[in-house]
mmCIF file of C-alpha atoms in Angstrom:
data_model
loop_
_atom_site.group_PDB
_atom_site.id
_atom_site.type_symbol
_atom_site.label_atom_id
_atom_site.label_comp_id
_atom_site.label_asym_id
_atom_site.label_seq_id
_atom_site.Cartn_x
_atom_site.Cartn_y
_atom_site.Cartn_z
ATOM 1 C CA GLY A 1 -2.136 -21.272 -14.004
ATOM 2 C CA ALA A 2 -1.306 -22.440 -10.520
ATOM 3 C CA GLY A 3 -0.802 -18.982 -9.102
ATOM 4 C CA VAL A 4 -0.287 -15.310 -9.860
ATOM 5 C CA SER A 5 2.543 -14.875 -12.314
ATOM 6 C CA GLN A 6 4.548 -11.698 -12.826
ATOM 7 C CA SER A 7 7.076 -10.858 -15.482
ATOM 8 C CA PRO A 8 9.838 -10.019 -15.663
ATOM 9 C CA SER A 9 11.204 -11.150 -12.302
ATOM 10 C CA ASN A 10 13.913 -8.532 -12.478
ATOM 11 C CA LYS A 11 14.222 -5.414 -14.571
ATOM 12 C CA VAL A 12 17.119 -2.989 -14.731
ATOM 13 C CA THR A 13 16.439 0.171 -16.684
ATOM 14 C CA GLU A 14 18.084 3.495 -17.263
ATOM 15 C CA LYS A 15 16.652 6.625 -15.755
ATOM 16 C CA GLY A 16 14.182 8.229 -18.155
ATOM 17 C CA LYS A 17 13.180 5.011 -19.916
ATOM 18 C CA ASP A 18 9.669 3.567 -19.866
ATOM 19 C CA VAL A 19 8.976 0.119 -18.397
ATOM 20 C CA GLU A 20 6.061 -2.293 -18.512
ATOM 21 C CA LEU A 21 5.407 -4.847 -15.809
ATOM 22 C CA ARG A 22 3.026 -7.713 -16.440
ATOM 23 C CA CYS A 23 0.703 -9.615 -14.115
ATOM 24 C CA ASP A 24 -1.169 -12.799 -14.957
ATOM 25 C CA PRO A 25 -3.745 -13.354 -12.207
ATOM 26 C CA ILE A 26 -5.270 -16.656 -11.230
ATOM 27 C CA SER A 27 -7.864 -17.620 -13.827
ATOM 28 C CA GLY A 28 -11.337 -16.404 -12.926
ATOM 29 C CA HIS A 29 -10.200 -13.938 -10.289
ATOM 30 C CA THR A 30 -12.138 -10.718 -10.621
ATOM 31 C CA ALA A 31 -10.057 -8.550 -8.299
ATOM 32 C CA LEU A 32 -6.485 -7.478 -9.067
ATOM 33 C CA TYR A 33 -4.148 -5.254 -7.056
ATOM 34 C CA TRP A 34 -0.781 -3.637 -7.689
ATOM 35 C CA TYR A 35 1.460 -2.756 -4.736
ATOM 36 C CA ARG A 36 4.939 -1.326 -4.453
ATOM 37 C CA GLN A 37 7.351 -2.405 -1.739
ATOM 38 C CA SER A 38 10.638 -0.653 -1.114
ATOM 39 C CA LEU A 39 13.362 -2.470 0.804
ATOM 40 C CA GLY A 40 12.241 -3.118 4.361
ATOM 41 C CA GLN A 41 9.044 -1.169 3.891
ATOM 42 C CA GLY A 42 5.340 -1.958 3.828
ATOM 43 C CA LEU A 43 2.901 -2.537 0.991
ATOM 44 C CA GLU A 44 2.232 0.720 -0.825
ATOM 45 C CA PHE A 45 -1.104 0.494 -2.640
ATOM 46 C CA LEU A 46 -1.042 1.584 -6.279
ATOM 47 C CA ILE A 47 -4.240 0.500 -8.052
ATOM 48 C CA TYR A 48 -7.182 -1.905 -7.664
ATOM 49 C CA PHE A 49 -9.336 -3.497 -10.358
ATOM 50 C CA GLN A 50 -12.624 -5.203 -9.447
ATOM 51 C CA GLY A 51 -14.601 -6.802 -12.241
ATOM 52 C CA ASN A 52 -15.933 -4.310 -14.750
ATOM 53 C CA SER A 53 -15.989 -1.410 -12.302
ATOM 54 C CA ALA A 54 -13.832 1.647 -12.770
ATOM 55 C CA PRO A 55 -10.432 0.966 -11.152
ATOM 56 C CA ASP A 56 -9.390 2.618 -7.899
ATOM 57 C CA LYS A 57 -6.339 4.603 -9.022
ATOM 58 C CA SER A 58 -5.980 6.590 -5.819
ATOM 59 C CA GLY A 59 -2.583 5.079 -4.979
ATOM 60 C CA LEU A 60 -0.730 5.930 -8.174
ATOM 61 C CA PRO A 61 2.077 8.284 -7.056
ATOM 62 C CA SER A 62 2.237 10.408 -10.192
ATOM 63 C CA ASP A 63 0.937 10.664 -13.740
ATOM 64 C CA ARG A 64 4.006 8.711 -14.871
ATOM 65 C CA PHE A 65 2.267 5.596 -13.532
ATOM 66 C CA SER A 66 -0.636 3.924 -15.285
ATOM 67 C CA ALA A 67 -2.172 0.461 -15.396
ATOM 68 C CA GLU A 68 -4.674 -1.381 -17.474
ATOM 69 C CA ARG A 69 -6.390 -4.711 -17.296
ATOM 70 C CA THR A 70 -7.387 -6.241 -20.589
ATOM 71 C CA GLY A 71 -10.373 -8.553 -20.845
ATOM 72 C CA GLY A 72 -10.643 -8.757 -17.104
ATOM 73 C CA SER A 73 -7.486 -10.855 -16.927
ATOM 74 C CA VAL A 74 -3.895 -9.789 -17.625
ATOM 75 C CA SER A 75 -2.769 -6.454 -16.221
ATOM 76 C CA THR A 76 0.111 -4.215 -17.236
ATOM 77 C CA LEU A 77 1.640 -1.529 -15.028
ATOM 78 C CA THR A 78 3.487 1.108 -17.027
ATOM 79 C CA ILE A 79 5.984 3.552 -15.590
ATOM 80 C CA GLN A 80 7.044 6.340 -17.927
ATOM 81 C CA ARG A 81 10.262 8.314 -17.647
ATOM 82 C CA THR A 82 11.505 6.179 -14.759
ATOM 83 C CA GLN A 83 13.276 7.822 -11.822
ATOM 84 C CA GLN A 84 15.650 6.281 -9.286
ATOM 85 C CA GLU A 85 12.998 6.545 -6.591
ATOM 86 C CA ASP A 86 10.847 4.150 -8.643
ATOM 87 C CA SER A 87 13.273 1.347 -7.726
ATOM 88 C CA ALA A 88 11.318 -1.206 -5.672
ATOM 89 C CA VAL A 89 9.593 -4.565 -5.844
ATOM 90 C CA TYR A 90 6.235 -4.334 -7.603
ATOM 91 C CA LEU A 91 3.764 -6.923 -6.365
ATOM 92 C CA CYS A 92 0.555 -7.991 -8.022
ATOM 93 C CA ALA A 93 -2.242 -9.841 -6.206
ATOM 94 C CA SER A 94 -5.569 -11.283 -7.257
ATOM 95 C CA SER A 95 -8.629 -12.625 -5.479
ATOM 96 C CA SER A 96 -11.778 -14.414 -6.526
ATOM 97 C CA GLY A 97 -14.148 -11.783 -5.237
ATOM 98 C CA LEU A 98 -15.050 -9.590 -2.357
ATOM 99 C CA TYR A 99 -13.826 -10.528 1.109
ATOM 100 C CA THR A 100 -11.680 -13.438 -0.033
ATOM 101 C CA GLU A 101 -7.984 -14.289 0.149
ATOM 102 C CA ALA A 102 -5.671 -12.262 -2.050
ATOM 103 C CA PHE A 103 -2.881 -14.301 -3.662
ATOM 104 C CA PHE A 104 0.359 -12.492 -4.404
ATOM 105 C CA GLY A 105 2.735 -12.966 -7.282
ATOM 106 C CA GLN A 106 6.479 -13.254 -6.728
ATOM 107 C CA GLY A 107 6.993 -9.647 -7.696
ATOM 108 C CA THR A 108 9.102 -7.732 -10.194
ATOM 109 C CA ARG A 109 12.239 -6.142 -8.804
ATOM 110 C CA LEU A 110 12.751 -2.877 -10.669
ATOM 111 C CA THR A 111 16.096 -1.134 -10.500
ATOM 112 C CA VAL A 112 16.509 2.271 -12.127
ATOM 113 C CA VAL A 113 20.136 3.219 -12.718
ATOM 114 C CA GLY B 1 -11.847 5.019 2.624
ATOM 115 C CA GLU B 2 -10.593 2.737 5.367
ATOM 116 C CA ASN B 3 -7.567 3.537 7.560
ATOM 117 C CA VAL B 4 -5.682 0.668 9.223
ATOM 118 C CA GLU B 5 -3.138 1.323 11.965
ATOM 119 C CA GLN B 6 -0.794 -1.476 13.090
ATOM 120 C CA HIS B 7 1.359 -1.716 16.226
ATOM 121 C CA PRO B 8 4.086 -2.357 17.083
ATOM 122 C CA SER B 9 6.282 -1.829 14.040
ATOM 123 C CA THR B 10 8.915 -4.180 15.477
ATOM 124 C CA LEU B 11 8.591 -6.956 18.042
ATOM 125 C CA SER B 12 11.265 -9.211 19.501
ATOM 126 C CA VAL B 13 10.419 -12.236 21.618
ATOM 127 C CA GLN B 14 12.210 -15.245 23.033
ATOM 128 C CA GLU B 15 11.425 -18.614 21.507
ATOM 129 C CA GLY B 16 8.461 -20.136 23.313
ATOM 130 C CA ASP B 17 6.974 -16.813 24.340
ATOM 131 C CA SER B 18 3.780 -15.353 22.907
ATOM 132 C CA ALA B 19 3.564 -12.472 20.448
ATOM 133 C CA VAL B 20 0.652 -10.107 19.970
ATOM 134 C CA ILE B 21 0.177 -7.637 17.117
ATOM 135 C CA LYS B 22 -2.690 -5.162 17.183
ATOM 136 C CA CYS B 23 -4.529 -3.296 14.447
ATOM 137 C CA THR B 24 -7.256 -0.688 14.483
ATOM 138 C CA TYR B 25 -9.546 0.281 11.641
ATOM 139 C CA SER B 26 -11.724 3.292 10.980
ATOM 140 C CA ASP B 27 -14.702 2.080 8.926
ATOM 141 C CA SER B 28 -17.329 0.394 11.081
ATOM 142 C CA ALA B 29 -18.759 -1.248 7.929
ATOM 143 C CA SER B 30 -15.560 -3.253 7.324
ATOM 144 C CA ASN B 31 -16.273 -6.956 7.634
ATOM 145 C CA TYR B 32 -13.220 -8.966 6.561
ATOM 146 C CA PHE B 33 -9.860 -8.924 8.344
ATOM 147 C CA PRO B 34 -6.996 -11.049 6.989
ATOM 148 C CA TRP B 35 -3.442 -11.389 8.267
ATOM 149 C CA TYR B 36 -0.504 -11.956 5.941
ATOM 150 C CA LYS B 37 3.003 -13.202 6.700
ATOM 151 C CA GLN B 38 5.932 -12.175 4.537
ATOM 152 C CA GLU B 39 9.207 -14.004 5.039
ATOM 153 C CA LEU B 40 12.407 -12.352 3.887
ATOM 154 C CA GLY B 41 12.593 -12.222 0.106
ATOM 155 C CA LYS B 42 9.233 -13.916 -0.362
ATOM 156 C CA ARG B 43 5.719 -12.875 -1.236
ATOM 157 C CA PRO B 44 3.052 -12.177 1.422
ATOM 158 C CA GLN B 45 0.861 -15.170 2.198
ATOM 159 C CA LEU B 46 -2.404 -15.405 4.111
ATOM 160 C CA ILE B 47 -2.070 -17.089 7.494
ATOM 161 C CA ILE B 48 -5.490 -16.475 9.018
ATOM 162 C CA ASP B 49 -8.550 -14.335 8.473
ATOM 163 C CA ILE B 50 -11.717 -13.448 10.342
ATOM 164 C CA ARG B 51 -15.085 -12.081 9.345
ATOM 165 C CA SER B 52 -17.120 -9.647 11.353
ATOM 166 C CA ASN B 53 -19.724 -12.205 12.427
ATOM 167 C CA VAL B 54 -17.253 -13.951 14.759
ATOM 168 C CA GLY B 55 -15.109 -12.679 17.605
ATOM 169 C CA GLU B 56 -12.245 -15.162 17.550
ATOM 170 C CA LYS B 57 -10.676 -17.726 15.270
ATOM 171 C CA LYS B 58 -7.848 -20.167 15.993
ATOM 172 C CA ASP B 59 -5.557 -22.252 13.833
ATOM 173 C CA GLN B 60 -3.015 -24.233 15.836
ATOM 174 C CA ARG B 61 -0.590 -21.691 17.354
ATOM 175 C CA ILE B 62 -2.156 -18.622 15.799
ATOM 176 C CA ALA B 63 -5.395 -16.880 16.669
ATOM 177 C CA VAL B 64 -7.123 -13.671 15.719
ATOM 178 C CA THR B 65 -9.573 -11.736 17.885
ATOM 179 C CA LEU B 66 -11.954 -9.048 16.707
ATOM 180 C CA ASN B 67 -13.626 -6.323 18.741
ATOM 181 C CA LYS B 68 -16.137 -4.632 16.459
ATOM 182 C CA THR B 69 -17.235 -2.112 19.064
ATOM 183 C CA ALA B 70 -13.715 -0.839 19.570
ATOM 184 C CA LYS B 71 -12.789 -1.413 15.912
ATOM 185 C CA HIS B 72 -9.640 -3.359 16.584
ATOM 186 C CA PHE B 73 -8.349 -6.837 15.893
ATOM 187 C CA SER B 74 -5.259 -8.689 17.054
ATOM 188 C CA LEU B 75 -3.019 -11.539 15.979
ATOM 189 C CA HIS B 76 -1.803 -13.874 18.714
ATOM 190 C CA ILE B 77 1.043 -16.317 18.182
ATOM 191 C CA THR B 78 1.743 -18.745 21.013
ATOM 192 C CA GLU B 79 4.833 -20.874 21.587
ATOM 193 C CA THR B 80 6.779 -18.833 19.070
ATOM 194 C CA GLN B 81 9.494 -20.488 16.995
ATOM 195 C CA PRO B 82 12.384 -18.973 15.012
ATOM 196 C CA GLU B 83 10.525 -19.753 11.779
ATOM 197 C CA ASP B 84 7.787 -17.357 12.896
ATOM 198 C CA SER B 85 10.253 -14.527 12.265
ATOM 199 C CA ALA B 86 8.801 -12.452 9.423
ATOM 200 C CA VAL B 87 6.863 -9.297 8.663
ATOM 201 C CA TYR B 88 3.172 -9.552 9.481
ATOM 202 C CA PHE B 89 0.546 -7.365 7.804
ATOM 203 C CA CYS B 90 -3.032 -6.894 8.920
ATOM 204 C CA ALA B 91 -5.726 -5.711 6.532
ATOM 205 C CA ALA B 92 -9.365 -4.687 6.473
ATOM 206 C CA THR B 93 -11.923 -4.514 3.700
ATOM 207 C CA ASP B 94 -14.000 -1.424 3.029
ATOM 208 C CA ARG B 95 -17.508 -2.288 1.916
ATOM 209 C CA GLY B 96 -18.126 1.218 0.704
ATOM 210 C CA SER B 97 -17.387 2.782 -2.622
ATOM 211 C CA THR B 98 -14.103 0.947 -3.063
ATOM 212 C CA LEU B 99 -15.804 -2.389 -3.792
ATOM 213 C CA GLY B 100 -14.095 -4.525 -1.238
ATOM 214 C CA ARG B 101 -10.582 -3.174 -1.611
ATOM 215 C CA LEU B 102 -8.109 -4.435 1.004
ATOM 216 C CA TYR B 103 -6.403 -1.793 3.149
ATOM 217 C CA PHE B 104 -3.125 -2.968 4.705
ATOM 218 C CA GLY B 105 -1.396 -1.876 7.873
ATOM 219 C CA ARG B 106 2.254 -0.861 7.696
ATOM 220 C CA GLY B 107 3.536 -4.190 8.968
ATOM 221 C CA THR B 108 5.218 -5.605 12.079
ATOM 222 C CA GLN B 109 8.699 -7.097 11.932
ATOM 223 C CA LEU B 110 8.634 -10.048 14.338
ATOM 224 C CA THR B 111 11.932 -11.545 15.431
ATOM 225 C CA VAL B 112 11.969 -14.728 17.495
ATOM 226 C CA TRP B 113 15.294 -15.361 19.259
ATOM 227 C CA PRO B 114 16.290 -18.980 19.910
#
């Protein structure tokens, strides 16, 4: 594809429900990031995948959050038992390798009601 | 891992003036330093980057300087325009165990008044 694609663009869910957010990186990009951005705030790192290496999960805020990357391409971020404080924009980014530009998707706006 | 500090958190300038945003990093092995601009409601986009083998890079009205000894780098915007208003993020790459992960600063909200 032409860029990083995220789906859905918007998601409204009830507190306690599970949600899955999808990221389609640019084809061939080996690195993939997930960030969370609350309104007016910075980029909160969640998880980083680089090639076949074990992912850096150090940013996941709790065990309700998990992510996987299948076949080195598509990634899914799963939030279990959503809470209101999970409401934010979730951004995915990919890059072609080390020390290269990271391209961001348009984000998924998650609202937990 | 790397730790990136960014200052100031907010910056207001008059149109035509210059703006400077500064970042410091902790890992002396870091070697790639990009800057991203995020306009309201949009995704962050790269505006300029610098590698550790150079001290300065320019692209029209924007420039980045790097001081490896002091472990800090700065974004300079000259002749600011209202469309420069956005949040700017600096970042650094850790060459250590985190395989080139980007570490972002907390962002600077730049407002350019006409």
